[in-house]
Amino acid sequence: MQQFEAILESKQILTPTVLLVRFQNLNKIDFIPGQFITIPIGKQNRFYSLATTPLFHKYFELIATVENNGVGANFLLNQLKIGEKVTFYKPQGKFNLQNNSKAKIFLATGVGISAIRSMIQTLVQTDFQKQFLLFFGIKTKKDVFLENEWQNIQDQNSNFSYFYCLSREKNKHYNFGYVSGNLKEYLTTHRLNPQDFEYYVCGNLNNVQNIVEFLQNDLGISNAQVFFEKFI
Ligand SMILES: Cc1cc2nc3c(=O)[nH]c(=O)nc-3n(C[C@H](O)[C@H](O)[C@H](O)COP(=O)(O)OP(=O)(O)OC[C@H]3O[C@@H](n4cnc5c(N)ncnc54)[C@H](O)[C@@H]3O)c2cc1C
């Protein structure tokens, strides 16, 4: 498979378990929002969703779990130094932002926000006119990251709103509970028809499965309107 190179420009620790890395886009790789790259690390591969819009041609970012000295975690956090090159395989994946004007709801859990961030940045850059909403599931307040970004987008786009949903801690600044329950309450309160949206779900295996089942069984959304990626 074709290989590409990028230079590590910066690292930013977002929470004790989440790292954001920015690479100079040396080979001018192009991709569809939602796609991921494959980084070979020793004899193993790790997959990372591109966390920036392809419209930012000069660089791209990844958002990585850096827990428990995992292979990918250790590589990005400790081994790879600023200014060094990383080799990776071309962007791929079918979890793609659809090029249409349908209103969109994004349901992310944990670092599943990476692919969804690329999609939301793309909608902002292309001046998307329909409503788009983000429900971002994390465990507790200490897991909150990227809040300033969503706040800035919300301040400048009246058609965007975001909601952090804390599953394990009540906090007056954030919603409590799972993203699915919070979504249902929002749709009901605002008298929105769930059928008027398409849905993008990204995160770990169990969360994505539960959310997709909720969309299909509870809200009656058809498969054609639900796009998802499971981080396994
Ligand atoms: C399509 C796709 C896209 C993806 N996109 C992303 C993304 O954008 N960001 C992202 O972070 N991940 C993403 N992933 C998952 C990613 O590829 C890795 O599997 C994940 O980040 C964990 O990799 P790791 O090498 O750090 O951990 P691994 O070495 O694979 O270990 C897995 C887990 O085991 C546990 N573990 C490992 N070593 C120990 C130890 N010594 N003691 C206790 N527990 C341990 C840790 O909890 C660790 O997280 C994606 C996966 C897919 C399939």
PDB file of C-alpha atoms in Angstrom, residues 3-207:
ATOM      1  CA  GLN A   3       2.958   5.221   2.128  1.00  0.00           C
ATOM      2  CA  PHE A   4       3.031   8.890   3.072  1.00  0.00           C
ATOM      3  CA  GLU A   5       5.088  10.980   5.454  1.00  0.00           C
ATOM      4  CA  ALA A   6       4.274  13.857   7.772  1.00  0.00           C
ATOM      5  CA  ILE A   7       6.347  15.877  10.252  1.00  0.00           C
ATOM      6  CA  LEU A   8       5.187  16.226  13.844  1.00  0.00           C
ATOM      7  CA  GLU A   9       4.665  19.952  14.513  1.00  0.00           C
ATOM      8  CA  SER A  10       3.186  19.988  18.000  1.00  0.00           C
ATOM      9  CA  LYS A  11       1.623  17.995  20.823  1.00  0.00           C
ATOM     10  CA  GLN A  12      -1.078  19.245  23.140  1.00  0.00           C
ATOM     11  CA  ILE A  13      -2.272  17.331  26.178  1.00  0.00           C
ATOM     12  CA  LEU A  14      -6.043  17.887  26.273  1.00  0.00           C
ATOM     13  CA  THR A  15      -6.780  15.764  29.364  1.00  0.00           C
ATOM     14  CA  PRO A  16      -4.652  13.236  31.286  1.00  0.00           C
ATOM     15  CA  THR A  17      -5.851  10.566  28.809  1.00  0.00           C
ATOM     16  CA  VAL A  18      -6.245  12.506  25.544  1.00  0.00           C
ATOM     17  CA  LEU A  19      -3.506  13.918  23.311  1.00  0.00           C
ATOM     18  CA  LEU A  20      -3.838  16.132  20.232  1.00  0.00           C
ATOM     19  CA  VAL A  21      -0.989  15.948  17.708  1.00  0.00           C
ATOM     20  CA  ARG A  22      -0.508  18.202  14.705  1.00  0.00           C
ATOM     21  CA  PHE A  23       1.439  17.130  11.612  1.00  0.00           C
ATOM     22  CA  GLN A  24       2.730  19.171   8.708  1.00  0.00           C
ATOM     23  CA  ASN A  25       0.926  17.733   5.668  1.00  0.00           C
ATOM     24  CA  LEU A  26       4.115  17.100   3.663  1.00  0.00           C
ATOM     25  CA  ASN A  27       2.537  15.026   0.882  1.00  0.00           C
ATOM     26  CA  LYS A  28      -0.617  17.158   0.647  1.00  0.00           C
ATOM     27  CA  ILE A  29      -2.793  14.142   1.348  1.00  0.00           C
ATOM     28  CA  ASP A  30      -6.468  14.598   0.618  1.00  0.00           C
ATOM     29  CA  PHE A  31      -9.308  12.784   2.353  1.00  0.00           C
ATOM     30  CA  ILE A  32     -13.022  12.821   3.084  1.00  0.00           C
ATOM     31  CA  PRO A  33     -14.074  14.084   6.535  1.00  0.00           C
ATOM     32  CA  GLY A  34     -14.498  10.993   8.725  1.00  0.00           C
ATOM     33  CA  GLN A  35     -11.654   8.952   7.225  1.00  0.00           C
ATOM     34  CA  PHE A  36      -8.701   7.545   9.173  1.00  0.00           C
ATOM     35  CA  ILE A  37      -5.021   6.871   8.556  1.00  0.00           C
ATOM     36  CA  THR A  38      -3.063   3.757   9.498  1.00  0.00           C
ATOM     37  CA  ILE A  39       0.239   4.215  11.322  1.00  0.00           C
ATOM     38  CA  PRO A  40       2.544   1.185  11.405  1.00  0.00           C
ATOM     39  CA  ILE A  41       4.268   1.028  14.800  1.00  0.00           C
ATOM     40  CA  GLY A  42       6.824  -1.758  14.895  1.00  0.00           C
ATOM     41  CA  LYS A  43       4.986  -4.801  13.578  1.00  0.00           C
ATOM     42  CA  GLN A  44       1.556  -3.505  14.548  1.00  0.00           C
ATOM     43  CA  ASN A  45      -0.858  -1.037  12.985  1.00  0.00           C
ATOM     44  CA  ARG A  46      -2.875   1.621  14.779  1.00  0.00           C
ATOM     45  CA  PHE A  47      -5.733   3.566  13.193  1.00  0.00           C
ATOM     46  CA  TYR A  48      -6.344   7.249  13.841  1.00  0.00           C
ATOM     47  CA  SER A  49      -9.174   9.329  12.434  1.00  0.00           C
ATOM     48  CA  LEU A  50      -8.163  12.613  10.860  1.00  0.00           C
ATOM     49  CA  ALA A  51      -9.403  15.246  13.292  1.00  0.00           C
ATOM     50  CA  THR A  52      -9.204  18.335  11.066  1.00  0.00           C
ATOM     51  CA  THR A  53     -11.003  19.342   7.888  1.00  0.00           C
ATOM     52  CA  PRO A  54      -9.231  18.466   4.612  1.00  0.00           C
ATOM     53  CA  LEU A  55      -9.783  22.132   3.725  1.00  0.00           C
ATOM     54  CA  PHE A  56      -6.845  22.987   6.034  1.00  0.00           C
ATOM     55  CA  HIS A  57      -4.304  21.825   3.467  1.00  0.00           C
ATOM     56  CA  LYS A  58      -1.099  22.623   5.359  1.00  0.00           C
ATOM     57  CA  TYR A  59      -1.576  20.417   8.384  1.00  0.00           C
ATOM     58  CA  PHE A  60      -3.727  17.708   9.892  1.00  0.00           C
ATOM     59  CA  GLU A  61      -4.357  16.697  13.492  1.00  0.00           C
ATOM     60  CA  LEU A  62      -5.104  13.465  15.326  1.00  0.00           C
ATOM     61  CA  ILE A  63      -6.758  13.046  18.722  1.00  0.00           C
ATOM     62  CA  ALA A  64      -5.492   9.970  20.520  1.00  0.00           C
ATOM     63  CA  THR A  65      -6.236   8.046  23.672  1.00  0.00           C
ATOM     64  CA  VAL A  66      -3.009   7.919  25.657  1.00  0.00           C
ATOM     65  CA  GLU A  67      -3.875   5.433  28.373  1.00  0.00           C
ATOM     66  CA  ASN A  68      -2.044   2.579  30.051  1.00  0.00           C
ATOM     67  CA  ASN A  69       1.078   2.682  27.929  1.00  0.00           C
ATOM     68  CA  GLY A  70      -0.733   1.326  24.849  1.00  0.00           C
ATOM     69  CA  VAL A  71       1.408   0.830  21.734  1.00  0.00           C
ATOM     70  CA  GLY A  72      -0.057   3.793  19.831  1.00  0.00           C
ATOM     71  CA  ALA A  73      -0.333   5.883  22.984  1.00  0.00           C
ATOM     72  CA  ASN A  74       3.319   5.390  23.866  1.00  0.00           C
ATOM     73  CA  PHE A  75       4.422   6.088  20.289  1.00  0.00           C
ATOM     74  CA  LEU A  76       2.564   9.399  19.981  1.00  0.00           C
ATOM     75  CA  LEU A  77       3.092  10.565  23.561  1.00  0.00           C
ATOM     76  CA  ASN A  78       6.701   9.543  24.200  1.00  0.00           C
ATOM     77  CA  GLN A  79       8.581   8.137  21.221  1.00  0.00           C
ATOM     78  CA  LEU A  80       7.760  10.529  18.381  1.00  0.00           C
ATOM     79  CA  LYS A  81       9.497  13.881  18.900  1.00  0.00           C
ATOM     80  CA  ILE A  82       8.642  17.300  17.460  1.00  0.00           C
ATOM     81  CA  GLY A  83      10.266  17.675  14.015  1.00  0.00           C
ATOM     82  CA  GLU A  84      10.411  13.917  13.403  1.00  0.00           C
ATOM     83  CA  LYS A  85       8.717  12.159  10.505  1.00  0.00           C
ATOM     84  CA  VAL A  86       5.929   9.634  10.798  1.00  0.00           C
ATOM     85  CA  THR A  87       5.055   7.178   8.035  1.00  0.00           C
ATOM     86  CA  PHE A  88       1.449   6.210   7.426  1.00  0.00           C
ATOM     87  CA  TYR A  89      -0.857   4.562   4.907  1.00  0.00           C
ATOM     88  CA  LYS A  90      -3.391   6.494   2.883  1.00  0.00           C
ATOM     89  CA  PRO A  91      -6.643   7.762   4.390  1.00  0.00           C
ATOM     90  CA  GLN A  92      -9.495   5.313   4.059  1.00  0.00           C
ATOM     91  CA  GLY A  93     -12.888   4.453   5.505  1.00  0.00           C
ATOM     92  CA  LYS A  94     -16.560   4.688   4.663  1.00  0.00           C
ATOM     93  CA  PHE A  95     -17.581   6.834   7.622  1.00  0.00           C
ATOM     94  CA  ASN A  96     -17.883   9.911   5.430  1.00  0.00           C
ATOM     95  CA  LEU A  97     -19.589  13.261   5.758  1.00  0.00           C
ATOM     96  CA  GLN A  98     -22.361  13.215   3.150  1.00  0.00           C
ATOM     97  CA  ASN A  99     -22.229  15.994   0.620  1.00  0.00           C
ATOM     98  CA  ASN A 100     -25.846  17.124   0.943  1.00  0.00           C
ATOM     99  CA  SER A 101     -27.885  19.841   2.611  1.00  0.00           C
ATOM    100  CA  LYS A 102     -29.679  17.633   5.153  1.00  0.00           C
ATOM    101  CA  ALA A 103     -29.576  18.773   8.797  1.00  0.00           C
ATOM    102  CA  LYS A 104     -27.104  16.724  10.841  1.00  0.00           C
ATOM    103  CA  ILE A 105     -26.751  15.388  14.371  1.00  0.00           C
ATOM    104  CA  PHE A 106     -23.334  14.243  15.604  1.00  0.00           C
ATOM    105  CA  LEU A 107     -23.090  11.782  18.487  1.00  0.00           C
ATOM    106  CA  ALA A 108     -19.527  11.291  19.730  1.00  0.00           C
ATOM    107  CA  THR A 109     -18.140   9.492  22.751  1.00  0.00           C
ATOM    108  CA  GLY A 110     -14.586  10.037  24.014  1.00  0.00           C
ATOM    109  CA  VAL A 111     -11.944  10.275  21.290  1.00  0.00           C
ATOM    110  CA  GLY A 112     -14.653   9.390  18.769  1.00  0.00           C
ATOM    111  CA  ILE A 113     -14.888  13.175  18.553  1.00  0.00           C
ATOM    112  CA  SER A 114     -11.824  13.116  16.245  1.00  0.00           C
ATOM    113  CA  ALA A 115     -13.639  12.092  13.045  1.00  0.00           C
ATOM    114  CA  ILE A 116     -16.633  14.219  13.955  1.00  0.00           C
ATOM    115  CA  ARG A 117     -14.453  17.288  14.519  1.00  0.00           C
ATOM    116  CA  SER A 118     -13.257  16.965  10.901  1.00  0.00           C
ATOM    117  CA  MET A 119     -16.878  16.877   9.743  1.00  0.00           C
ATOM    118  CA  ILE A 120     -17.980  19.837  11.863  1.00  0.00           C
ATOM    119  CA  GLN A 121     -14.979  21.934  10.781  1.00  0.00           C
ATOM    120  CA  THR A 122     -15.874  21.159   7.168  1.00  0.00           C
ATOM    121  CA  LEU A 123     -19.489  22.273   7.648  1.00  0.00           C
ATOM    122  CA  VAL A 124     -18.276  25.508   9.234  1.00  0.00           C
ATOM    123  CA  GLN A 125     -15.736  26.162   6.464  1.00  0.00           C
ATOM    124  CA  THR A 126     -18.354  25.561   3.762  1.00  0.00           C
ATOM    125  CA  ASP A 127     -20.946  27.763   5.476  1.00  0.00           C
ATOM    126  CA  PHE A 128     -23.479  24.956   5.973  1.00  0.00           C
ATOM    127  CA  GLN A 129     -26.931  26.505   6.250  1.00  0.00           C
ATOM    128  CA  LYS A 130     -29.013  23.772   7.910  1.00  0.00           C
ATOM    129  CA  GLN A 131     -29.051  22.927  11.604  1.00  0.00           C
ATOM    130  CA  PHE A 132     -26.175  20.825  12.973  1.00  0.00           C
ATOM    131  CA  LEU A 133     -25.912  19.607  16.560  1.00  0.00           C
ATOM    132  CA  LEU A 134     -23.199  17.910  18.599  1.00  0.00           C
ATOM    133  CA  PHE A 135     -23.877  15.595  21.549  1.00  0.00           C
ATOM    134  CA  PHE A 136     -20.507  14.723  23.085  1.00  0.00           C
ATOM    135  CA  GLY A 137     -20.455  11.914  25.655  1.00  0.00           C
ATOM    136  CA  ILE A 138     -17.730  11.750  28.294  1.00  0.00           C
ATOM    137  CA  LYS A 139     -17.609  10.401  31.831  1.00  0.00           C
ATOM    138  CA  THR A 140     -16.855  13.337  34.150  1.00  0.00           C
ATOM    139  CA  LYS A 141     -15.935  17.023  34.089  1.00  0.00           C
ATOM    140  CA  LYS A 142     -12.231  16.207  34.091  1.00  0.00           C
ATOM    141  CA  ASP A 143     -12.725  14.511  30.699  1.00  0.00           C
ATOM    142  CA  VAL A 144     -14.042  17.696  29.045  1.00  0.00           C
ATOM    143  CA  PHE A 145     -11.873  18.843  26.131  1.00  0.00           C
ATOM    144  CA  LEU A 146     -12.233  21.124  23.083  1.00  0.00           C
ATOM    145  CA  GLU A 147     -15.027  23.093  24.741  1.00  0.00           C
ATOM    146  CA  ASN A 148     -13.673  26.465  23.531  1.00  0.00           C
ATOM    147  CA  GLU A 149     -13.799  25.250  19.950  1.00  0.00           C
ATOM    148  CA  TRP A 150     -17.474  24.287  20.113  1.00  0.00           C
ATOM    149  CA  GLN A 151     -18.290  27.488  21.972  1.00  0.00           C
ATOM    150  CA  ASN A 152     -16.604  29.607  19.259  1.00  0.00           C
ATOM    151  CA  ILE A 153     -18.459  27.750  16.527  1.00  0.00           C
ATOM    152  CA  GLN A 154     -21.748  28.161  18.391  1.00  0.00           C
ATOM    153  CA  ASP A 155     -21.103  31.883  18.900  1.00  0.00           C
ATOM    154  CA  GLN A 156     -20.563  32.364  15.177  1.00  0.00           C
ATOM    155  CA  ASN A 157     -23.150  29.939  13.789  1.00  0.00           C
ATOM    156  CA  SER A 158     -26.724  30.258  15.018  1.00  0.00           C
ATOM    157  CA  ASN A 159     -27.516  26.890  13.381  1.00  0.00           C
ATOM    158  CA  PHE A 160     -25.023  24.994  15.625  1.00  0.00           C
ATOM    159  CA  SER A 161     -25.406  23.867  19.248  1.00  0.00           C
ATOM    160  CA  TYR A 162     -23.297  21.525  21.343  1.00  0.00           C
ATOM    161  CA  PHE A 163     -23.982  19.542  24.506  1.00  0.00           C
ATOM    162  CA  TYR A 164     -21.507  17.713  26.703  1.00  0.00           C
ATOM    163  CA  CYS A 165     -23.238  14.714  28.276  1.00  0.00           C
ATOM    164  CA  LEU A 166     -21.521  13.529  31.467  1.00  0.00           C
ATOM    165  CA  SER A 167     -22.435   9.915  32.167  1.00  0.00           C
ATOM    166  CA  ARG A 168     -20.924   9.629  35.656  1.00  0.00           C
ATOM    167  CA  GLU A 169     -21.081  13.037  37.290  1.00  0.00           C
ATOM    168  CA  LYS A 170     -23.708  15.709  37.781  1.00  0.00           C
ATOM    169  CA  ASN A 171     -22.427  19.204  37.058  1.00  0.00           C
ATOM    170  CA  LYS A 172     -24.569  22.291  36.577  1.00  0.00           C
ATOM    171  CA  HIS A 173     -22.596  23.423  33.498  1.00  0.00           C
ATOM    172  CA  TYR A 174     -23.137  20.218  31.539  1.00  0.00           C
ATOM    173  CA  ASN A 175     -25.897  17.760  30.699  1.00  0.00           C
ATOM    174  CA  PHE A 176     -26.115  14.564  32.706  1.00  0.00           C
ATOM    175  CA  GLY A 177     -26.576  11.063  31.267  1.00  0.00           C
ATOM    176  CA  TYR A 178     -25.938   9.292  27.982  1.00  0.00           C
ATOM    177  CA  VAL A 179     -25.951  11.073  24.626  1.00  0.00           C
ATOM    178  CA  SER A 180     -29.001   9.105  23.452  1.00  0.00           C
ATOM    179  CA  GLY A 181     -31.219  10.214  26.362  1.00  0.00           C
ATOM    180  CA  ASN A 182     -30.059  13.799  25.985  1.00  0.00           C
ATOM    181  CA  LEU A 183     -30.725  13.734  22.252  1.00  0.00           C
ATOM    182  CA  LYS A 184     -34.247  12.410  22.782  1.00  0.00           C
ATOM    183  CA  GLU A 185     -35.002  15.093  25.343  1.00  0.00           C
ATOM    184  CA  TYR A 186     -33.682  17.824  23.033  1.00  0.00           C
ATOM    185  CA  LEU A 187     -35.765  16.654  20.082  1.00  0.00           C
ATOM    186  CA  THR A 188     -38.891  16.450  22.244  1.00  0.00           C
ATOM    187  CA  THR A 189     -38.370  19.817  23.954  1.00  0.00           C
ATOM    188  CA  HIS A 190     -37.728  21.584  20.645  1.00  0.00           C
ATOM    189  CA  ARG A 191     -40.490  19.658  18.847  1.00  0.00           C
ATOM    190  CA  LEU A 192     -38.087  18.488  16.165  1.00  0.00           C
ATOM    191  CA  ASN A 193     -38.866  15.549  13.906  1.00  0.00           C
ATOM    192  CA  PRO A 194     -36.018  12.978  14.204  1.00  0.00           C
ATOM    193  CA  GLN A 195     -36.595  12.047  10.553  1.00  0.00           C
ATOM    194  CA  ASP A 196     -35.461  15.499   9.431  1.00  0.00           C
ATOM    195  CA  PHE A 197     -31.831  14.745  10.367  1.00  0.00           C
ATOM    196  CA  GLU A 198     -29.069  12.381   9.394  1.00  0.00           C
ATOM    197  CA  TYR A 199     -26.943  10.961  12.203  1.00  0.00           C
ATOM    198  CA  TYR A 200     -23.184  10.455  12.603  1.00  0.00           C
ATOM    199  CA  VAL A 201     -22.033   8.244  15.478  1.00  0.00           C
ATOM    200  CA  CYS A 202     -18.407   7.641  16.487  1.00  0.00           C
ATOM    201  CA  GLY A 203     -16.657   6.185  19.540  1.00  0.00           C
ATOM    202  CA  ASN A 204     -15.856   2.876  21.155  1.00  0.00           C
ATOM    203  CA  LEU A 205     -17.596  -0.323  20.086  1.00  0.00           C
ATOM    204  CA  ASN A 206     -20.222  -0.621  22.843  1.00  0.00           C
ATOM    205  CA  ASN A 207     -21.232   3.024  22.852  1.00  0.00           C
TER     206      ASN A 207
END
